């Protein structure tokens, strides 16, 4: 598929890409500049995901990250920062869109389950902060979103 990287749709795509990047940078700065997330917060979240909301086959992956929670906690912030900077600058957009989509897939698998008896529509409703961003990253890849207002060539 070839999309034009000129015109108003490309401009809106670029502005959307930049906005997504700003959000990722905001989330990263909390994790990297404040000790709370890496030193206890990450571990608390993962324990809660493991006990309450993770899909069964993903629990061993979550458990493995708890062997080094501080390192993984900071790594989460670094990944968010790299994805954010990439989106803002339009630099290596396709590569970091894949990274961003996989990162959000991780969060989706960790938070998928609801308490027994929950209405079925709530499963997807609960993921409205993950799935639309995954879809945006897919669109960024297909559209070469880094070529407009970005450093990708």
XYZ file of N, CA and C in Angstrom:
459
model
N 0.839 -1.179 0.000
C 0.000 0.000 0.000
C 0.877 1.233 0.000
N 0.560 2.133 -0.863
C 1.302 3.380 -0.905
C 0.366 4.525 -0.566
N 0.718 5.281 0.429
C -0.067 6.439 0.827
C 0.729 7.681 0.486
N 0.036 8.711 0.103
C 0.694 9.989 -0.145
C 1.162 10.566 1.180
N 2.370 11.140 1.177
C 2.819 11.787 2.406
C 2.783 13.297 2.253
N 1.852 13.743 1.443
C 1.562 15.167 1.345
C 0.063 15.337 1.500
N -0.371 16.526 1.787
C -1.793 16.787 1.912
C -2.249 16.817 3.350
N -3.527 17.138 3.511
C -4.045 17.356 4.863
C -4.119 16.077 5.686
N -4.394 14.925 5.047
C -4.468 13.695 5.846
C -3.103 13.350 6.430
N -2.043 13.580 5.671
C -0.701 13.320 6.197
C -0.350 14.292 7.312
N -0.805 15.516 7.181
C -0.545 16.499 8.232
C -1.257 16.089 9.521
N -2.510 15.650 9.408
C -3.247 15.199 10.589
C -2.622 13.940 11.176
N -2.135 13.063 10.306
C -1.453 11.856 10.780
C -0.212 12.242 11.576
N 0.544 13.200 11.065
C 1.758 13.653 11.755
C 1.410 14.284 13.098
N 0.382 15.104 13.127
C -0.012 15.740 14.389
C -0.493 14.704 15.406
N -1.194 13.684 14.931
C -1.630 12.597 15.813
C -0.424 11.833 16.344
N 0.534 11.534 15.453
C 1.768 10.849 15.858
C 2.501 11.646 16.937
N 2.602 12.946 16.742
C 3.284 13.814 17.709
C 2.538 13.820 19.044
N 1.210 13.891 18.995
C 0.416 13.880 20.236
C 0.614 12.574 21.000
N 0.615 11.455 20.288
C 0.862 10.159 20.937
C 2.244 10.169 21.581
N 3.219 10.729 20.883
C 4.569 10.824 21.436
C 4.625 11.646 22.707
N 3.905 12.751 22.728
C 3.883 13.600 23.925
C 3.304 12.829 25.111
N 2.238 12.062 24.876
C 1.661 11.255 25.958
C 2.677 10.243 26.486
N 3.371 9.575 25.580
C 4.359 8.586 26.014
C 5.485 9.238 26.808
N 5.915 10.418 26.394
C 6.964 11.131 27.137
C 6.463 11.510 28.530
N 5.204 11.932 28.618
C 4.638 12.282 29.930
C 4.632 11.072 30.862
N 4.237 9.908 30.344
C 4.226 8.703 31.172
C 5.647 8.298 31.551
N 6.585 8.446 30.622
C 7.979 8.064 30.877
C 8.614 8.949 31.940
N 8.348 10.233 31.881
C 9.008 11.137 32.830
C 8.629 10.798 34.266
N 7.392 10.397 34.491
C 7.008 9.998 35.849
C 7.828 8.789 36.292
N 7.945 7.812 35.408
C 8.636 6.578 35.771
C 10.136 6.775 35.933
N 10.706 7.702 35.184
C 12.158 7.887 35.220
C 12.620 8.947 36.215
N 11.800 9.930 36.492
C 12.225 11.019 37.368
C 11.765 10.860 38.815
N 10.868 9.935 39.051
C 10.376 9.693 40.407
C 10.676 8.245 40.779
N 11.184 8.021 41.940
C 11.582 6.681 42.384
C 10.388 5.748 42.618
N 9.229 6.304 42.848
C 8.080 5.508 43.286
C 7.748 4.345 42.358
N 7.776 4.580 41.047
C 7.375 3.520 40.124
C 8.373 2.365 40.144
N 9.647 2.649 39.929
C 10.651 1.580 39.854
C 10.902 0.928 41.209
N 10.802 1.692 42.263
C 11.095 1.172 43.599
C 9.803 0.846 44.346
N 9.085 -0.142 43.850
C 7.892 -0.624 44.530
C 6.628 -0.553 43.699
N 6.452 0.512 42.936
C 5.228 0.668 42.151
C 5.075 -0.388 41.077
N 6.145 -0.629 40.320
C 6.091 -1.637 39.259
C 5.735 -2.999 39.846
N 6.419 -3.352 40.914
C 6.188 -4.645 41.557
C 4.743 -4.768 42.043
N 4.212 -3.703 42.613
C 2.828 -3.699 43.099
C 1.852 -3.919 41.938
N 2.067 -3.196 40.825
C 1.184 -3.349 39.666
C 1.234 -4.771 39.124
N 2.438 -5.302 38.966
C 2.571 -6.632 38.377
C 1.956 -7.697 39.282
N 2.145 -7.592 40.585
C 1.495 -8.544 41.501
C -0.018 -8.475 41.344
N -0.555 -7.285 41.232
C -2.001 -7.138 41.065
C -2.456 -7.725 39.727
N -1.696 -7.493 38.658
C -2.049 -8.080 37.354
C -2.012 -9.602 37.437
N -0.973 -10.112 38.058
C -0.786 -11.557 38.166
C -1.935 -12.213 38.939
N -2.387 -11.564 39.995
C -3.436 -12.117 40.844
C -4.836 -11.915 40.273
N -5.056 -10.816 39.567
C -6.421 -10.430 39.227
C -6.759 -10.396 37.750
N -5.869 -9.915 36.888
C -6.342 -9.553 35.557
C -5.577 -10.144 34.386
N -4.439 -10.754 34.607
C -3.636 -11.281 33.506
C -4.269 -12.530 32.910
N -4.134 -12.679 31.582
C -4.538 -13.941 30.972
C -3.578 -15.013 31.486
N -4.067 -16.232 31.615
C -3.306 -17.287 32.292
C -1.940 -17.554 31.666
N -1.876 -17.631 30.330
C -0.603 -17.976 29.700
C 0.440 -16.869 29.845
N 0.022 -15.674 30.240
C 0.953 -14.553 30.351
C 1.515 -14.379 31.767
N 0.935 -15.051 32.722
C 1.385 -14.917 34.118
C 2.855 -15.283 34.320
N 3.378 -16.345 33.676
C 4.806 -16.641 33.853
C 5.720 -15.518 33.338
N 5.302 -14.835 32.293
C 6.091 -13.706 31.776
C 6.135 -12.595 32.816
N 4.980 -12.268 33.368
C 4.930 -11.236 34.406
C 5.771 -11.633 35.614
N 5.646 -12.886 36.007
C 6.395 -13.371 37.164
C 7.902 -13.272 36.929
N 8.338 -13.547 35.715
C 9.769 -13.467 35.382
C 10.292 -12.041 35.561
N 9.473 -11.039 35.239
C 9.932 -9.648 35.380
C 10.122 -9.257 36.836
N 9.491 -9.992 37.733
C 9.600 -9.665 39.157
C 10.929 -10.108 39.773
N 11.751 -10.823 39.000
C 13.074 -11.192 39.500
C 13.964 -9.958 39.644
N 13.719 -8.947 38.819
C 14.492 -7.694 38.860
C 13.538 -6.511 38.679
N 12.654 -6.274 39.636
C 11.596 -5.281 39.436
C 12.095 -3.850 39.255
N 13.175 -3.472 39.902
C 13.673 -2.096 39.762
C 14.210 -1.880 38.350
N 14.993 -2.841 37.861
C 15.542 -2.727 36.505
C 14.416 -2.695 35.482
N 13.460 -3.607 35.619
C 12.346 -3.658 34.668
C 11.481 -2.406 34.794
N 11.294 -1.913 36.005
C 10.524 -0.681 36.198
C 11.140 0.490 35.448
N 12.459 0.641 35.562
C 13.128 1.705 34.809
C 13.110 1.416 33.307
N 13.228 0.139 32.925
C 13.180 -0.223 31.505
C 11.843 0.169 30.886
N 10.765 0.003 31.629
C 9.444 0.423 31.141
C 9.470 1.917 30.818
N 10.031 2.716 31.719
C 10.132 4.153 31.485
C 11.001 4.487 30.287
N 12.109 3.772 30.121
C 13.000 4.015 28.983
C 12.292 3.672 27.677
N 11.576 2.556 27.650
C 10.831 2.180 26.441
C 9.801 3.251 26.109
N 9.062 3.704 27.109
C 8.069 4.756 26.858
C 8.739 6.030 26.352
N 9.887 6.374 26.908
C 10.604 7.570 26.466
C 11.068 7.423 25.020
N 11.639 6.284 24.662
C 12.108 6.075 23.291
C 10.957 6.115 22.288
N 9.854 5.467 22.630
C 8.680 5.505 21.746
C 8.190 6.944 21.618
N 8.111 7.655 22.728
C 7.635 9.037 22.707
C 8.516 9.951 21.878
N 9.821 9.884 22.083
C 10.748 10.733 21.323
C 10.678 10.387 19.840
N 10.606 9.101 19.532
C 10.490 8.677 18.137
C 9.244 9.256 17.478
N 8.119 9.216 18.184
C 6.875 9.729 17.610
C 6.921 11.249 17.458
N 7.466 11.949 18.432
C 7.537 13.414 18.350
C 8.440 13.845 17.199
N 9.581 13.181 17.060
C 10.539 13.568 16.021
C 10.253 12.935 14.666
N 9.394 11.917 14.631
C 9.177 11.201 13.382
C 10.449 10.493 12.948
N 11.146 9.921 13.914
C 12.448 9.294 13.700
C 12.325 7.807 14.000
N 12.658 6.958 13.030
C 12.498 5.510 13.148
C 11.057 5.179 13.549
N 10.134 5.840 12.918
C 8.724 5.739 13.304
C 8.188 4.324 13.186
N 8.503 3.642 12.084
C 7.984 2.281 11.918
C 8.517 1.350 13.003
N 9.808 1.417 13.251
C 10.416 0.540 14.257
C 9.809 0.776 15.632
N 9.719 2.046 16.027
C 9.203 2.327 17.365
C 7.684 2.209 17.438
N 7.000 2.221 16.300
C 5.572 1.904 16.305
C 5.374 0.427 16.621
N 6.243 -0.426 16.086
C 6.193 -1.854 16.430
C 6.478 -2.032 17.921
N 7.512 -1.348 18.425
C 7.841 -1.424 19.854
C 6.652 -0.953 20.693
N 6.050 0.169 20.310
C 4.899 0.698 21.043
C 3.713 -0.250 21.024
N 3.439 -0.848 19.857
C 2.322 -1.786 19.756
C 2.568 -3.020 20.623
N 3.790 -3.540 20.613
C 4.111 -4.704 21.447
C 4.048 -4.355 22.934
N 4.503 -3.168 23.274
C 4.431 -2.692 24.658
C 2.975 -2.658 25.128
N 2.100 -2.131 24.288
C 0.681 -2.046 24.651
C 0.005 -3.411 24.629
N 0.462 -4.300 23.747
C -0.048 -5.671 23.763
C 0.281 -6.324 25.107
N 1.480 -6.063 25.606
C 1.880 -6.535 26.932
C 0.884 -6.061 27.991
N 0.550 -4.780 27.972
C -0.407 -4.242 28.949
C -1.796 -4.842 28.760
N -2.168 -5.090 27.519
C -3.472 -5.694 27.240
C -3.550 -7.096 27.837
N -2.502 -7.891 27.625
C -2.489 -9.253 28.169
C -2.448 -9.251 29.697
N -1.792 -8.255 30.268
C -1.675 -8.179 31.728
C -2.962 -7.725 32.395
N -3.825 -7.033 31.667
C -5.024 -6.452 32.286
C -6.329 -6.947 31.666
N -6.312 -8.036 30.938
C -7.474 -8.469 30.167
C -8.636 -8.973 31.021
N -8.367 -9.783 32.007
C -9.441 -10.445 32.763
C -10.170 -9.483 33.690
N -11.434 -9.785 33.874
C -12.273 -9.061 34.833
C -12.762 -10.048 35.888
N -13.279 -9.552 36.988
C -13.825 -10.469 37.997
C -14.944 -11.331 37.412
N -15.107 -12.553 37.911
C -16.182 -13.422 37.423
C -17.539 -12.724 37.520
N -18.361 -12.951 36.507
C -19.690 -12.364 36.493
C -19.759 -11.011 35.812
N -18.627 -10.493 35.356
C -18.626 -9.198 34.664
C -19.276 -9.346 33.295
N -19.927 -8.300 32.843
C -20.556 -8.307 31.521
C -19.483 -8.427 30.443
N -19.787 -9.179 29.380
C -18.782 -9.452 28.349
C -18.290 -8.183 27.649
N -19.143 -7.171 27.501
C -18.705 -5.946 26.835
C -17.601 -5.235 27.622
N -17.524 -5.519 28.921
C -16.534 -4.838 29.762
C -15.099 -5.256 29.440
N -14.919 -6.451 28.843
C -13.564 -6.894 28.506
C -12.920 -5.924 27.521
N -13.619 -5.632 26.440
C -13.077 -4.669 25.473
C -13.141 -3.257 26.018
N -14.196 -2.945 26.765
C -14.309 -1.609 27.339
C -13.145 -1.277 28.250
N -12.666 -2.282 28.952
C -11.540 -2.077 29.867
C -10.241 -1.781 29.106
N -10.194 -2.182 27.859
C -8.968 -2.037 27.073
C -8.969 -0.805 26.175
N -9.901 0.110 26.396
C -9.980 1.290 25.528
C -8.759 2.198 25.622
N -7.933 2.023 26.627
C -6.704 2.810 26.676
C -5.525 2.078 26.034
N -5.696 0.812 25.644
C -4.615 0.061 25.009
C -4.888 -0.204 23.529
N -6.032 -0.794 23.221
C -6.310 -1.242 21.857
C -6.318 -0.094 20.842
N -6.955 1.049 21.109
C -6.899 2.133 20.112
C -5.470 2.612 19.831
N -4.619 2.635 20.848
C -3.227 3.031 20.615
C -2.491 1.981 19.786
N -2.774 0.705 20.005
C -2.187 -0.341 19.162
C -2.594 -0.106 17.717
N -3.878 0.176 17.503
C -4.363 0.432 16.141
C -3.708 1.672 15.540
N -3.505 2.710 16.342
C -2.807 3.903 15.841
C -1.384 3.569 15.415
N -0.687 2.769 16.197
C 0.674 2.392 15.814
C 0.669 1.620 14.496
N -0.321 0.763 14.295
C -0.435 0.036 13.025
C -0.660 1.014 11.878
N -1.511 2.007 12.089
C -1.746 3.032 11.063
C -0.471 3.830 10.807
N 0.275 4.169 11.849
C 1.535 4.899 11.666
C 2.497 4.097 10.794
N 2.536 2.787 10.991
C 3.407 1.927 10.183
C 2.942 1.931 8.733
N 1.650 1.691 8.508
C 1.114 1.594 7.149
C 1.205 2.916 6.396
N 1.131 4.015 7.105
C 1.070 5.337 6.480
C 2.431 6.015 6.363
N 3.496 5.376 6.862
C 4.817 6.033 6.905
C 4.702 7.382 7.601
N 4.135 7.364 8.777
C 3.766 8.598 9.473
C 4.944 9.487 9.835
N 6.156 8.974 9.799
C 7.311 9.798 10.138
C 7.823 10.656 9.004
N 7.253 10.502 7.818
C 7.747 11.256 6.657
C 7.189 12.669 6.581
N 6.072 12.920 7.220
C 5.515 14.270 7.263
C 5.814 14.855 8.638
N 6.399 16.027 8.668
C 6.821 16.671 9.915
C 7.713 15.755 10.752
N 8.541 14.973 10.080
C 9.408 14.053 10.801
C 10.740 13.866 10.109
N 11.612 13.138 10.762
C 12.961 12.912 10.261
C 13.087 11.683 9.372
N 12.061 10.840 9.314
C 12.113 9.661 8.438
C 12.122 10.101 6.979
N 12.880 9.388 6.183
C 12.933 9.725 4.742
C 12.477 8.591 3.895
